[in-house]
CSV table of C-alpha atoms and ligand atoms in Angstrom, one decimal:
chain,number,residue,atom,x,y,z
I,289,MET,CA,12.0,-33.1,-5.0
I,290,GLY,CA,10.1,-35.7,-3.2
I,291,SER,CA,6.4,-35.9,-2.4
I,292,PHE,CA,4.6,-34.3,0.5
I,293,ASP,CA,1.2,-34.7,2.1
I,294,THR,CA,0.8,-30.9,2.0
I,295,ILE,CA,2.6,-28.0,0.5
I,296,VAL,CA,2.0,-24.6,2.1
I,297,ILE,CA,2.9,-21.6,0.0
I,298,GLY,CA,3.9,-18.7,2.2
I,299,ALA,CA,5.5,-18.5,5.7
I,300,GLY,CA,3.3,-15.7,7.2
I,301,MET,CA,1.0,-16.2,10.1
I,302,SER,CA,-1.6,-18.2,8.2
I,303,GLY,CA,1.0,-20.4,6.5
I,304,VAL,CA,3.0,-21.3,9.6
I,305,THR,CA,-0.2,-22.0,11.6
I,306,ALA,CA,-1.6,-24.4,9.0
I,307,ALA,CA,1.8,-26.1,8.5
I,308,ARG,CA,2.5,-26.5,12.2
I,309,MET,CA,-1.0,-28.0,12.8
I,310,LEU,CA,-0.6,-30.5,10.0
I,311,ALA,CA,3.0,-31.4,11.0
I,312,ASP,CA,1.7,-31.9,14.6
I,313,ALA,CA,-0.8,-34.4,13.1
I,314,GLY,CA,2.1,-36.3,11.5
I,315,HIS,CA,1.8,-35.0,8.0
I,316,ARG,CA,4.8,-34.4,5.7
I,317,VAL,CA,4.6,-30.7,5.2
I,318,VAL,CA,6.9,-28.2,3.4
I,319,ILE,CA,6.5,-24.4,3.3
I,320,LEU,CA,7.7,-22.6,0.2
I,321,GLU,CA,8.5,-19.0,1.0
I,322,GLY,CA,9.6,-16.3,-1.5
I,323,ARG,CA,11.3,-14.0,1.0
I,324,ASP,CA,14.5,-14.7,3.0
I,325,ARG,CA,12.6,-14.6,6.2
I,326,VAL,CA,9.5,-16.0,8.1
I,327,GLY,CA,6.6,-13.7,9.1
I,328,GLY,CA,5.4,-12.1,5.8
I,329,ARG,CA,3.5,-9.0,6.8
I,330,MET,CA,4.6,-9.4,10.4
I,331,HIS,CA,8.0,-8.0,10.0
I,332,THR,CA,10.1,-6.8,12.9
I,333,ASP,CA,13.2,-4.8,12.0
I,334,ARG,CA,15.7,-5.1,14.9
I,335,GLU,CA,18.8,-3.6,13.1
I,336,ALA,CA,18.8,-0.5,15.4
I,337,GLY,CA,18.9,-2.7,18.6
I,338,PHE,CA,15.2,-2.4,19.3
I,339,SER,CA,12.0,-3.5,17.6
I,340,VAL,CA,10.4,-1.6,14.7
I,341,ASP,CA,7.3,-3.4,13.5
I,342,ARG,CA,7.2,-2.5,9.8
I,343,GLY,CA,4.1,-4.6,9.3
I,344,ALA,CA,1.5,-5.5,11.9
I,345,SER,CA,1.8,-3.9,15.4
I,346,TRP,CA,-1.5,-4.4,17.2
I,347,ILE,CA,-3.9,-7.0,18.4
I,348,HIS,CA,-7.1,-5.0,17.9
I,349,GLY,CA,-9.2,-6.0,20.9
I,350,ILE,CA,-8.1,-8.8,23.2
I,351,ASP,CA,-11.5,-9.8,24.7
I,352,GLY,CA,-12.5,-13.2,23.5
I,353,SER,CA,-9.6,-13.3,21.1
I,354,PRO,CA,-8.0,-16.8,20.5
I,355,LEU,CA,-5.0,-14.9,19.2
I,356,TRP,CA,-4.6,-13.2,22.5
I,357,ASP,CA,-4.9,-16.6,24.2
I,358,LEU,CA,-2.1,-17.8,22.1
I,359,VAL,CA,0.1,-14.8,22.9
I,360,GLN,CA,-0.5,-15.3,26.6
I,361,ALA,CA,0.2,-19.1,26.4
I,362,LEU,CA,3.5,-18.3,24.7
I,363,ARG,CA,4.2,-15.7,27.5
I,364,ILE,CA,5.0,-12.9,25.0
I,365,PRO,CA,5.1,-9.5,26.7
I,366,THR,CA,2.8,-6.8,25.4
I,367,ILE,CA,2.0,-3.1,26.1
I,368,GLU,CA,-1.6,-1.9,26.3
I,369,TYR,CA,-2.1,0.6,23.5
I,370,THR,CA,-5.8,1.2,22.8
I,371,VAL,CA,-6.0,3.7,19.9
I,372,GLY,CA,-4.7,1.5,17.2
I,373,SER,CA,-8.0,1.4,15.4
I,374,PHE,CA,-8.7,5.1,14.8
I,375,GLN,CA,-11.0,5.7,17.7
I,376,VAL,CA,-12.1,9.3,18.3
I,377,GLY,CA,-12.0,9.2,22.1
I,378,GLY,CA,-11.2,6.8,24.9
I,379,ARG,CA,-7.5,7.1,25.6
I,380,PRO,CA,-5.7,10.5,25.8
I,381,ILE,CA,-5.5,11.9,22.3
I,382,GLU,CA,-4.1,15.4,21.7
I,383,ASN,CA,-6.4,17.0,19.1
I,384,PHE,CA,-5.6,20.0,17.0
I,385,ASP,CA,-8.1,22.0,15.0
I,386,GLY,CA,-7.9,22.7,11.3
I,387,ASP,CA,-5.6,25.7,12.0
I,388,GLY,CA,-3.2,23.5,13.9
I,389,ARG,CA,-4.3,24.9,17.3
I,390,PRO,CA,-4.6,22.6,20.3
I,391,MET,CA,-8.2,21.9,21.2
I,392,GLY,CA,-9.2,22.6,24.8
I,393,ALA,CA,-11.1,20.1,27.0
I,394,ASP,CA,-14.5,21.5,26.0
I,395,ALA,CA,-13.8,21.5,22.3
I,396,THR,CA,-12.4,18.0,22.5
I,397,ALA,CA,-15.5,16.7,24.3
I,398,GLN,CA,-17.7,18.4,21.7
I,399,TRP,CA,-15.7,16.9,18.9
I,400,ILE,CA,-16.0,13.4,20.4
I,401,ASP,CA,-19.8,13.9,20.8
I,402,ASP,CA,-20.2,15.1,17.3
I,403,VAL,CA,-18.3,12.2,15.8
I,404,ASP,CA,-20.2,9.7,17.9
I,405,ALA,CA,-23.6,11.3,16.9
I,406,VAL,CA,-22.8,11.1,13.2
I,407,ASP,CA,-21.4,7.6,13.7
I,408,ARG,CA,-24.8,6.5,15.0
I,409,LEU,CA,-26.5,8.0,12.0
I,410,LEU,CA,-24.0,6.3,9.8
I,411,VAL,CA,-24.9,2.9,11.2
I,412,GLU,CA,-28.5,3.6,10.3
I,413,GLU,CA,-27.5,4.7,6.8
I,414,ILE,CA,-25.4,1.6,6.2
I,415,GLY,CA,-28.3,-0.5,7.4
I,416,ALA,CA,-30.6,1.2,4.8
I,417,SER,CA,-28.0,1.2,2.0
I,418,SER,CA,-28.5,-0.5,-1.3
I,419,PRO,CA,-26.0,-2.6,-3.4
I,420,GLY,CA,-23.8,-0.2,-5.2
I,421,ASP,CA,-23.6,2.3,-2.4
I,422,THR,CA,-20.1,3.3,-1.4
I,423,TYR,CA,-19.0,4.2,2.1
I,424,LEU,CA,-18.7,7.8,0.8
I,425,ASP,CA,-22.4,7.7,-0.1
I,426,VAL,CA,-23.6,6.6,3.3
I,427,THR,CA,-21.2,9.0,5.0
I,428,GLU,CA,-22.6,12.0,3.1
I,429,ARG,CA,-26.1,10.9,3.9
I,430,ALA,CA,-25.3,10.7,7.6
I,431,LEU,CA,-23.6,14.1,7.5
I,432,ASP,CA,-26.6,15.7,5.7
I,433,ARG,CA,-28.8,14.5,8.5
I,434,SER,CA,-26.6,15.6,11.3
I,435,GLY,CA,-27.7,19.2,11.3
I,436,LEU,CA,-24.2,20.3,12.3
I,437,ALA,CA,-22.5,23.5,11.1
I,438,PRO,CA,-20.7,23.3,7.8
I,439,GLU,CA,-17.1,23.6,9.3
I,440,ARG,CA,-17.9,20.9,11.7
I,441,ILE,CA,-19.2,18.7,8.9
I,442,ASP,CA,-16.0,19.3,7.0
I,443,ASP,CA,-13.9,18.1,9.9
I,444,ILE,CA,-16.0,15.0,10.5
I,445,ARG,CA,-16.0,14.2,6.7
I,446,GLU,CA,-12.2,14.4,6.9
I,447,PHE,CA,-12.1,12.1,9.9
I,448,PHE,CA,-14.2,9.5,8.2
I,449,ARG,CA,-12.0,9.6,5.1
I,450,HIS,CA,-8.9,9.1,7.2
I,451,ARG,CA,-10.5,6.3,9.2
I,452,VAL,CA,-11.2,4.4,6.0
I,453,GLU,CA,-7.7,5.0,4.7
I,454,GLU,CA,-6.2,3.6,7.9
I,455,GLN,CA,-8.5,0.7,8.4
I,456,CYS,CA,-8.7,-0.4,4.8
I,457,GLY,CA,-5.8,1.3,2.9
I,458,ALA,CA,-8.5,2.5,0.4
I,459,TRP,CA,-10.2,5.7,-0.7
I,460,ILE,CA,-13.6,6.1,0.9
I,461,GLY,CA,-15.3,6.2,-2.5
I,462,ASP,CA,-13.9,2.8,-3.4
I,463,LEU,CA,-15.1,1.1,-0.3
I,464,ASP,CA,-18.4,-0.7,-0.1
I,465,ALA,CA,-21.0,0.8,2.3
I,466,HIS,CA,-20.5,-2.3,4.4
I,467,GLY,CA,-16.7,-2.1,4.3
I,468,LEU,CA,-16.2,-1.3,8.0
I,469,ASP,CA,-18.9,-3.6,9.4
I,470,GLU,CA,-16.4,-6.0,10.8
I,471,ASP,CA,-14.4,-3.3,12.5
I,472,ALA,CA,-15.6,-3.6,16.1
I,473,ILE,CA,-13.0,-3.7,18.8
I,474,ASP,CA,-13.7,-5.8,21.9
I,475,GLY,CA,-11.5,-4.8,24.8
I,476,ASP,CA,-8.0,-3.3,25.0
I,477,GLU,CA,-5.5,-3.2,22.1
I,478,VAL,CA,-1.9,-4.2,22.7
I,479,ILE,CA,1.5,-3.9,20.9
I,480,PHE,CA,4.6,-6.0,21.1
I,481,PRO,CA,7.8,-4.5,22.6
I,482,ARG,CA,9.9,-7.6,21.5
I,483,GLY,CA,8.4,-7.4,18.0
I,484,TYR,CA,5.2,-9.0,16.7
I,485,ASP,CA,7.0,-11.5,14.4
I,486,GLU,CA,8.0,-13.5,17.4
I,487,VAL,CA,4.5,-15.1,17.1
I,488,PRO,CA,4.9,-16.6,13.6
I,489,ARG,CA,8.6,-17.4,14.2
I,490,ARG,CA,7.9,-19.5,17.3
I,491,ILE,CA,5.0,-21.3,15.5
I,492,GLY,CA,7.2,-22.0,12.5
I,493,ALA,CA,10.4,-23.0,14.4
I,494,GLY,CA,11.6,-26.5,13.3
I,495,LEU,CA,9.3,-26.7,10.3
I,496,ASP,CA,10.7,-27.6,6.8
I,497,ILE,CA,10.7,-24.0,5.4
I,498,ARG,CA,12.4,-23.4,2.0
I,499,LEU,CA,13.2,-19.7,2.0
I,500,GLU,CA,13.8,-17.7,-1.2
I,501,THR,CA,11.6,-20.2,-3.1
I,502,THR,CA,9.1,-18.2,-5.2
I,503,VAL,CA,6.2,-20.2,-6.5
I,504,THR,CA,5.1,-19.4,-10.0
I,505,ARG,CA,2.6,-22.1,-10.9
I,506,VAL,CA,0.3,-24.5,-9.3
I,507,ASP,CA,-1.1,-27.5,-11.3
I,508,HIS,CA,-4.0,-29.2,-9.6
I,509,SER,CA,-6.4,-32.0,-10.1
I,510,SER,CA,-8.6,-34.1,-7.8
I,511,SER,CA,-5.7,-36.5,-7.4
I,512,GLY,CA,-3.1,-34.0,-6.3
I,513,VAL,CA,-1.0,-30.9,-7.0
I,514,VAL,CA,2.4,-30.0,-8.5
I,515,VAL,CA,3.8,-26.7,-7.3
I,516,HIS,CA,6.5,-25.0,-9.4
I,517,ALA,CA,9.1,-22.7,-8.0
I,518,GLY,CA,11.3,-21.8,-11.0
I,519,ASP,CA,12.7,-25.0,-12.3
I,520,THR,CA,11.9,-27.0,-9.2
I,521,ALA,CA,8.6,-28.9,-8.9
I,522,PHE,CA,7.1,-30.1,-5.6
I,523,THR,CA,4.3,-32.7,-5.6
I,524,ALA,CA,1.8,-33.3,-2.8
I,525,ASP,CA,-1.8,-34.5,-2.2
I,526,GLN,CA,-2.9,-31.0,-1.2
I,527,VAL,CA,-1.7,-27.4,-1.2
I,528,VAL,CA,-2.5,-24.4,1.0
I,529,VAL,CA,-1.9,-21.1,-0.9
I,530,THR,CA,-1.5,-18.3,1.6
I,531,VAL,CA,0.1,-15.6,-0.6
I,532,PRO,CA,-1.5,-12.2,-0.1
I,533,LEU,CA,-4.5,-11.2,-2.2
I,534,GLY,CA,-2.4,-8.6,-4.0
I,535,VAL,CA,0.0,-11.3,-5.2
I,536,LEU,CA,-3.0,-13.4,-6.5
I,537,LYS,CA,-4.6,-10.4,-8.1
I,538,ALA,CA,-1.4,-9.6,-10.0
I,539,GLY,CA,-1.4,-13.1,-11.5
I,540,ALA,CA,2.1,-13.9,-10.0
I,541,ILE,CA,1.0,-17.5,-9.6
I,542,ALA,CA,-0.6,-19.3,-12.6
I,543,PHE,CA,-3.2,-21.9,-11.8
I,544,ASP,CA,-3.7,-24.8,-14.2
I,545,PRO,CA,-6.6,-25.4,-14.7
I,546,ALA,CA,-7.6,-21.8,-14.1
I,547,LEU,CA,-9.4,-21.1,-10.8
I,548,PRO,CA,-13.2,-21.7,-10.9
I,549,GLU,CA,-15.5,-18.7,-10.7
I,550,ALA,CA,-16.3,-19.6,-7.0
I,551,VAL,CA,-12.8,-18.5,-6.2
I,552,ALA,CA,-11.8,-16.3,-9.1
I,553,GLY,CA,-14.9,-14.1,-8.6
I,554,PRO,CA,-14.1,-13.1,-5.0
I,555,LEU,CA,-10.4,-12.7,-6.0
I,556,THR,CA,-11.4,-10.1,-8.6
I,557,ARG,CA,-14.0,-8.3,-6.5
I,558,LEU,CA,-12.2,-7.9,-3.2
I,559,GLY,CA,-9.7,-4.9,-3.0
I,560,MET,CA,-6.1,-4.8,-1.8
I,561,GLY,CA,-5.3,-1.5,-0.1
I,562,VAL,CA,-2.0,0.3,0.6
I,563,PHE,CA,-1.1,1.3,4.1
I,564,ASN,CA,2.4,2.5,4.8
I,565,LYS,CA,4.1,3.3,8.1
I,566,VAL,CA,6.5,6.2,8.9
I,567,PHE,CA,8.4,6.0,12.2
I,568,ILE,CA,10.3,9.1,13.2
I,569,GLN,CA,12.6,9.2,16.2
I,570,PHE,CA,13.6,12.5,17.9
I,571,ASP,CA,16.2,13.4,20.6
I,572,ARG,CA,13.5,15.1,22.7
I,573,ARG,CA,9.8,14.7,23.2
I,574,PHE,CA,7.7,17.7,22.3
I,575,TRP,CA,4.3,16.2,22.8
I,576,ASN,CA,2.6,15.5,26.1
I,577,GLU,CA,4.1,12.6,28.1
I,578,ASP,CA,0.7,10.9,28.7
I,579,SER,CA,-0.7,11.2,25.1
I,580,TYR,CA,-1.3,8.0,23.3
I,581,ALA,CA,-1.9,9.8,20.0
I,582,LEU,CA,-1.9,13.2,18.3
I,583,ARG,CA,-4.5,14.0,15.7
I,584,ALA,CA,-4.8,17.0,13.4
I,585,LEU,CA,-8.0,17.9,11.7
I,586,GLY,CA,-8.8,19.7,8.5
I,587,GLU,CA,-6.0,21.4,6.6
I,588,ALA,CA,-3.4,21.0,9.3
I,589,GLY,CA,-3.9,17.2,9.0
I,590,GLU,CA,-4.5,16.9,5.3
I,591,HIS,CA,-1.8,14.3,4.8
I,592,TRP,CA,-0.2,13.6,8.1
I,593,HIS,CA,-3.1,13.6,10.5
I,594,SER,CA,-2.5,11.0,13.2
I,595,TRP,CA,0.6,10.2,15.2
I,596,TYR,CA,1.1,7.4,17.7
I,597,ASP,CA,3.6,7.6,20.5
I,598,VAL,CA,5.5,4.3,20.3
I,599,SER,CA,8.4,5.5,22.5
I,600,ALA,CA,7.7,2.7,25.0
I,601,VAL,CA,9.1,0.1,22.5
I,602,SER,CA,12.6,1.6,22.1
I,603,GLY,CA,12.8,3.9,25.1
I,604,LEU,CA,13.5,6.8,22.7
I,605,PRO,CA,10.9,9.5,21.7
I,606,THR,CA,9.3,8.0,18.6
I,607,LEU,CA,6.2,8.8,16.7
I,608,LEU,CA,4.5,6.5,14.2
I,609,THR,CA,2.3,8.0,11.4
I,610,PHE,CA,0.6,6.4,8.4
I,611,ALA,CA,0.2,7.1,4.7
I,612,ALA,CA,-2.7,5.1,3.3
I,613,GLY,CA,-5.0,4.8,0.4
I,614,PRO,CA,-4.2,7.0,-2.6
I,615,PHE,CA,-1.8,9.1,-0.5
I,616,GLY,CA,0.0,6.0,0.6
I,617,ARG,CA,0.5,4.9,-3.0
I,618,ARG,CA,1.9,8.4,-4.0
I,619,MET,CA,4.1,8.6,-1.0
I,620,GLN,CA,5.9,5.3,-1.6
I,621,GLU,CA,7.2,6.6,-4.9
I,622,LEU,CA,9.1,9.4,-3.2
I,623,PRO,CA,12.6,9.2,-1.5
I,624,ASP,CA,12.2,8.3,2.2
I,625,GLU,CA,14.0,11.6,3.1
I,626,ASP,CA,11.4,13.7,1.3
I,627,VAL,CA,8.6,11.8,3.0
I,628,VAL,CA,10.1,12.3,6.4
I,629,ALA,CA,10.8,16.0,5.7
I,630,ASP,CA,7.1,16.5,4.7
I,631,ALA,CA,5.9,14.7,7.8
I,632,VAL,CA,8.2,16.8,10.0
I,633,ARG,CA,6.8,20.0,8.3
I,634,ALA,CA,3.3,18.9,9.3
I,635,LEU,CA,4.4,18.4,12.9
I,636,ARG,CA,5.9,21.9,13.0
I,637,VAL,CA,2.5,23.3,12.1
I,638,LEU,CA,1.3,21.9,15.4
I,639,TYR,CA,4.4,22.3,17.6
I,640,GLY,CA,6.5,24.9,15.9
I,641,ASP,CA,10.2,25.0,16.6
I,642,ALA,CA,9.9,22.5,19.5
I,643,VAL,CA,10.1,19.8,16.8
I,644,GLY,CA,13.8,19.0,16.5
I,645,GLU,CA,15.6,17.3,13.6
I,646,PRO,CA,14.8,13.6,13.5
I,647,ARG,CA,17.6,11.3,14.6
I,648,ALA,CA,16.3,8.2,12.7
I,649,HIS,CA,13.3,7.1,10.6
I,650,TRP,CA,11.8,4.0,9.0
I,651,VAL,CA,9.5,4.2,6.0
I,652,THR,CA,7.6,1.2,4.4
I,653,HIS,CA,6.7,0.5,0.8
I,654,TRP,CA,4.2,-2.3,1.1
I,655,GLY,CA,2.5,-1.4,-2.2
I,656,GLN,CA,5.8,-2.0,-4.1
I,657,ASP,CA,6.7,-5.3,-2.3
I,658,GLU,CA,6.4,-8.1,-4.8
I,659,PHE,CA,5.5,-10.6,-2.1
I,660,SER,CA,2.5,-8.6,-0.8
I,661,ASN,CA,1.6,-6.1,-3.5
I,662,GLY,CA,-0.3,-4.0,-1.0
I,663,SER,CA,-1.0,-4.1,2.7
I,664,TYR,CA,-4.3,-5.8,3.3
I,665,SER,CA,-7.7,-6.6,1.8
I,666,HIS,CA,-10.9,-4.7,1.9
I,667,LEU,CA,-14.5,-4.8,0.7
I,668,ALA,CA,-14.2,-2.9,-2.6
I,669,LEU,CA,-17.4,-1.7,-4.1
I,670,GLY,CA,-19.2,-4.7,-5.6
I,671,SER,CA,-17.8,-7.3,-3.2
I,672,SER,CA,-19.6,-8.8,-0.2
I,673,HIS,CA,-18.5,-10.3,3.1
I,674,HIS,CA,-19.1,-13.8,1.7
I,675,ASP,CA,-16.3,-13.1,-0.8
I,676,HIS,CA,-13.7,-13.4,1.9
I,677,ASP,CA,-14.7,-16.9,3.1
I,678,ASP,CA,-15.5,-18.1,-0.5
I,679,LEU,CA,-11.9,-17.2,-1.5
I,680,ALA,CA,-10.8,-20.0,0.8
I,681,GLY,CA,-12.0,-22.7,-1.6
I,682,PRO,CA,-11.3,-25.6,-1.5
I,683,VAL,CA,-11.1,-26.4,-5.2
I,684,ASP,CA,-11.5,-30.2,-6.0
I,685,GLY,CA,-10.8,-30.9,-2.3
I,686,VAL,CA,-7.0,-30.3,-2.9
I,687,LEU,CA,-6.4,-26.6,-3.5
I,688,HIS,CA,-7.0,-24.5,-0.3
I,689,PHE,CA,-6.5,-20.8,0.3
I,690,ALA,CA,-5.8,-19.2,3.6
I,691,GLY,CA,-4.6,-15.7,4.8
I,692,GLU,CA,-6.2,-12.6,6.1
I,693,ALA,CA,-8.2,-12.0,2.9
I,694,THR,CA,-10.0,-15.4,3.3
I,695,TRP,CA,-11.5,-14.7,6.7
I,696,GLY,CA,-14.7,-12.7,6.7
I,697,ASP,CA,-15.1,-12.1,10.4
I,698,GLU,CA,-12.2,-9.7,10.8
I,699,PRO,CA,-10.2,-9.5,7.5
I,700,ALA,CA,-7.0,-7.6,7.2
I,701,THR,CA,-5.7,-8.7,10.6
I,702,VAL,CA,-3.3,-11.1,12.2
I,703,GLY,CA,-6.2,-12.8,13.9
I,704,ALA,CA,-7.8,-13.5,10.5
I,705,ALA,CA,-4.5,-15.0,9.2
I,706,TYR,CA,-4.3,-17.2,12.3
I,707,TYR,CA,-7.9,-18.5,12.1
I,708,SER,CA,-7.8,-19.0,8.4
I,709,GLY,CA,-4.6,-21.2,8.8
I,710,HIS,CA,-6.4,-23.1,11.5
I,711,ARG,CA,-9.5,-23.6,9.2
I,712,ALA,CA,-7.3,-24.9,6.3
I,713,ALA,CA,-5.6,-27.4,8.6
I,714,GLU,CA,-8.9,-28.6,10.0
I,715,ARG,CA,-10.3,-29.1,6.5
I,716,ILE,CA,-7.3,-31.1,5.4
I,717,LEU,CA,-7.4,-33.3,8.5
I,718,GLY,CA,-11.2,-33.6,8.4
I,719,ARG,CA,-11.4,-33.0,12.2
I,720,ALA,CA,-11.3,-30.2,14.7
I,721,ILE,CA,-8.0,-28.9,16.1
I,722,ASP,CA,-8.1,-27.5,19.6
I,723,LEU,CA,-6.3,-24.1,19.8
I,724,ASP,CA,-5.2,-24.6,23.5
I,725,ASP,CA,-3.6,-27.9,22.6
I,726,PHE,CA,-1.9,-26.2,19.7
I,727,ALA,CA,-0.3,-23.6,22.0
I,728,ALA,CA,0.6,-26.2,24.6
I,729,ARG,CA,2.5,-28.2,22.0
I,730,ILE,CA,4.6,-25.2,20.9
I,731,ILE,CA,5.6,-24.7,24.5
I,732,GLU,CA,6.3,-28.4,25.0
I,733,ARG,CA,8.5,-28.5,22.0
I,734,GLU,CA,10.4,-25.4,23.0
I,735,GLN,CA,11.0,-26.8,26.5
I,736,ARG,CA,12.2,-30.1,25.0
I,737,GLU,CA,14.7,-28.2,22.9
I,738,VAL,CA,16.1,-26.3,25.8
I,739,ARG,CA,16.7,-29.5,27.8
F,921,FAD,C1,1.8,-1.9,7.4
F,921,FAD,C2,0.9,-2.9,8.0
F,921,FAD,C3,0.3,-2.8,9.2
F,921,FAD,C4,-0.5,-3.7,9.7
F,921,FAD,N1,-1.0,-3.6,11.0
F,921,FAD,C5,-1.7,-4.6,11.5
F,921,FAD,C6,-2.1,-4.5,12.9
F,921,FAD,O1,-1.6,-3.6,13.7
F,921,FAD,N2,-2.8,-5.5,13.4
F,921,FAD,C7,-3.3,-6.6,12.6
F,921,FAD,O2,-4.0,-7.5,13.2
F,921,FAD,N3,-2.9,-6.7,11.3
F,921,FAD,C8,-2.2,-5.7,10.8
F,921,FAD,N4,-1.8,-5.8,9.5
F,921,FAD,C9,-2.3,-7.0,8.7
F,921,FAD,C10,-1.5,-8.2,9.0
F,921,FAD,O3,-0.1,-7.9,9.0
F,921,FAD,C11,-1.8,-9.3,8.0
F,921,FAD,O4,-3.2,-9.4,8.0
F,921,FAD,C12,-1.2,-10.7,8.4
F,921,FAD,O5,0.1,-10.6,8.8
F,921,FAD,C13,-1.3,-11.5,7.1
F,921,FAD,O6,-0.8,-12.8,7.3
F,921,FAD,P1,-1.0,-13.8,6.1
F,921,FAD,O7,-0.4,-15.1,6.5
F,921,FAD,O8,-2.4,-13.8,5.5
F,921,FAD,O9,-0.1,-13.2,4.9
F,921,FAD,P2,1.5,-12.8,4.8
F,921,FAD,O10,2.0,-12.5,6.2
F,921,FAD,O11,1.7,-11.8,3.8
F,921,FAD,O12,2.1,-14.2,4.4
F,921,FAD,C14,2.1,-14.6,3.0
F,921,FAD,C15,3.5,-15.1,2.7
F,921,FAD,O13,3.5,-15.5,1.3
F,921,FAD,C16,4.8,-15.2,0.8
F,921,FAD,N5,4.7,-15.1,-0.7
F,921,FAD,C17,4.1,-14.2,-1.5
F,921,FAD,N6,4.2,-14.6,-2.8
F,921,FAD,C18,4.9,-15.8,-2.8
F,921,FAD,C19,5.2,-16.6,-3.9
F,921,FAD,N7,4.9,-16.4,-5.2
F,921,FAD,N8,5.9,-17.8,-3.5
F,921,FAD,C20,6.2,-18.1,-2.2
F,921,FAD,N9,5.9,-17.3,-1.2
F,921,FAD,C21,5.2,-16.1,-1.5
F,921,FAD,C22,5.1,-13.8,1.4
F,921,FAD,O14,6.5,-13.5,1.3
F,921,FAD,C23,4.6,-14.0,2.8
F,921,FAD,O15,5.6,-14.4,3.6
F,921,FAD,C24,-0.9,-4.9,8.9
F,921,FAD,C25,-0.3,-5.0,7.7
F,921,FAD,C26,0.5,-4.1,7.2
F,921,FAD,C27,1.1,-4.3,5.8
């Protein structure tokens, strides 16, 4: 099949970034992608005539973000939407108590204060934690010290459990005590009315991308690599493997020789969580016009606790809710209609008969998707932040890994995928690549093609 300077496995954000940077530097690059589309876990469904982001939706914090700089350079429109990271206060959130009753202004203020107070204790407990402590352990210690009434503690415990599920796709008792250390949000968050996959599609435009080409084996030595996709073999000097951690953990790609402990260890220790989305569209809005999100505590929100108003994207009343962690895994086994019916039942506890019959829905199954085998990585008990960056390799100077799971600063994000692709390209070229130049070249190429 010819020889390349570099083979990139996977056409998600990290893969197209690395490949584009290498191609810009004059390398012969091919991307081998198992799916029939570019974007990976950035997947915009446009079948209904508007965008439904079935994978990533948000930039979680635009201040000082090179990803935000790229989006601006590409002049991609965004909508400010600053509750994508499970914050307790800040933007208007309609809160409901454990009986499904709306909280008044005083109760809401008290709730926010209580969570903030326990969160401060939690930071101390995480700082004082020992190896082997889970996020559940440190949460319980913080709650014990809070001095709050038992019902209050139950609500906050539930809130923390749900926060871990949404941020990590994992059960709170499986997450390391440090599992949310990298979760800080700087500045506003934004979503993409035209669909988030515009970013990887525009980066990848014009590259040699072989779709529906599933890699099954990588042979590597210090003199080069042979990458097998079924009966077809591709040879190159180097390879960048960007398939999700879930795919690597499942052993879907064989490495010969086997991966050294420096990479295999992190691969085993880090966790891959499940986080699924359920979009439900209604004929009429039954929640407040200016609410960014709705949140139910305690029993009323046992499964379906948080709802995000994403109507601005389609112009139709639409709520987005999530099923993550163990519940997300159970949910994806059920027929979509049953999932939606259950979610609508939960909404009726809050809004009664004002909740009409849904007019459309979208349900994801990321944990069953053979090309991701989960949603994103997290710090499972027994892993450390170093494991993310150690996973990047390289092995023998030829076998590189990139993707969200390989970036320790903010794993599980689009930013992590972007920066890890950048790092892999810099390592292969042996020099720095300026991100502003990278964006400028994409625009230049697009303008050349229009002319
Ligand atoms: C439901 C959901 C919501 C999310 N929300 C957000 C959010 O709001 N903000 C945010 O920043 N991040 C979010 N994320 C995370 C974000 O989507 C990912 O971190 C990022 O897109 C990962 O990019 P990547 O290049 O590392 O991997 P991917 O995008 O998964 O790319 C890897 C590619 O490898 C391909 N592949 C897999 N196996 C093979 C094989 N054997 N052979 C060839 N190709 C293969 C895959 O098809 C895929 O295209 C979300 C993820 C999910 C699932």
